[in-house]
Amino acid sequence: MPLTAGGEVPLYCSAVGWAMLSALPSPVAAELLGGESLPARTSGTVRDPGAVLAALSAVRERGYAVDDEYAELDVRAIAAPVLGPGTGSPARSASSG
């Protein structure tokens, strides 16, 4: 499924989604991902919710998320959460692909 401007991409297969998930408490991120295998968009999509959750610690440490063909072949992106002042809650996310 090709990416289009204004289109929707699930949280688990985009750098923006991973950045947003990384800014949430782990139990909230786990609830959003659910416990079932996630549908693949490409062969690079991380389909295991547990694997996504485990990788979020590295995203938190680095301060940014990387999408390596998770949603579409030949498309890579990085994104970082922009946190609200004093709250640590995600306010915005910036991405470049």
C-alpha positions as CSV (number, residue, x, y, z in Angstrom):
1,M,0.0,0.0,0.0
2,P,1.8,3.2,-1.1
3,L,2.2,6.1,1.3
4,T,0.2,9.2,0.3
5,A,0.2,12.8,1.7
6,G,-2.4,12.9,4.5
7,G,-2.7,9.1,4.6
8,E,-2.7,7.1,7.8
9,V,0.0,4.7,8.9
10,P,-0.3,2.5,12.0
11,L,1.9,3.5,15.0
12,Y,4.0,0.3,14.8
13,C,5.2,0.9,11.2
14,S,6.4,4.5,11.1
15,A,9.1,6.5,12.7
16,V,6.6,9.0,13.9
17,G,4.6,6.2,15.6
18,W,7.6,4.8,17.3
19,A,8.6,8.3,18.5
20,M,5.2,8.8,19.9
21,L,5.1,5.4,21.5
22,S,8.5,6.0,23.1
23,A,7.2,9.1,24.8
24,L,4.4,7.2,26.5
25,P,4.6,5.0,29.6
26,S,5.3,1.4,28.6
27,P,2.0,0.1,29.8
28,V,0.1,2.7,27.7
29,A,2.3,1.8,24.6
30,A,1.6,-1.9,25.2
31,E,-2.1,-1.3,25.4
32,L,-2.1,0.7,22.1
33,L,-0.1,-2.1,20.3
34,G,-2.3,-4.9,21.7
35,G,-1.1,-8.5,22.1
36,E,-1.7,-10.0,18.7
37,S,0.7,-10.2,15.8
38,L,0.5,-6.9,13.8
39,P,-0.3,-6.9,10.1
40,A,2.7,-6.5,7.8
41,R,2.9,-3.7,5.3
42,T,6.4,-4.8,4.1
43,S,8.9,-7.5,4.9
44,G,10.6,-4.9,7.2
45,T,7.5,-4.3,9.3
46,V,8.1,-5.3,13.0
47,R,5.0,-7.4,13.6
48,D,5.6,-8.6,17.2
49,P,4.2,-6.0,19.7
50,G,6.8,-7.3,22.3
51,A,9.6,-6.6,19.9
52,V,8.3,-3.1,19.2
53,L,8.1,-2.5,23.0
54,A,11.6,-3.8,23.5
55,A,13.0,-1.5,20.8
56,L,11.3,1.6,22.3
57,S,14.0,1.7,25.1
58,A,16.6,2.3,22.4
59,V,14.5,5.0,20.9
60,R,14.2,6.7,24.3
61,E,17.9,6.5,24.8
62,R,18.8,7.9,21.3
63,G,16.0,10.5,21.4
64,Y,14.7,9.5,17.9
65,A,13.1,6.7,16.1
66,V,14.2,5.1,12.7
67,D,11.8,3.6,10.2
68,D,13.7,1.3,7.9
69,E,11.1,0.2,5.3
70,Y,8.5,-0.6,8.0
71,A,5.6,0.9,5.9
72,E,6.8,1.0,2.4
73,L,9.8,-0.4,0.5
74,D,12.6,2.1,-0.2
75,V,11.2,4.6,2.3
76,R,13.2,5.3,5.4
77,A,12.5,8.0,8.0
78,I,13.6,9.4,11.4
79,A,11.3,11.1,13.9
80,A,11.7,12.6,17.4
81,P,9.0,13.3,19.9
82,V,8.6,16.9,21.0
83,L,7.5,16.8,24.6
84,G,5.2,19.3,26.2
85,P,6.8,21.7,28.8
86,G,7.2,20.1,32.2
87,T,4.9,17.2,31.4
88,G,7.0,14.8,29.4
89,S,3.9,14.1,27.3
90,P,4.2,14.1,23.5
91,A,3.1,17.4,22.0
92,R,4.3,17.0,18.4
93,S,6.5,14.8,16.3
94,A,8.8,15.8,13.5
95,S,9.7,13.4,10.7
96,S,11.8,13.4,7.6
97,G,11.8,10.6,5.0
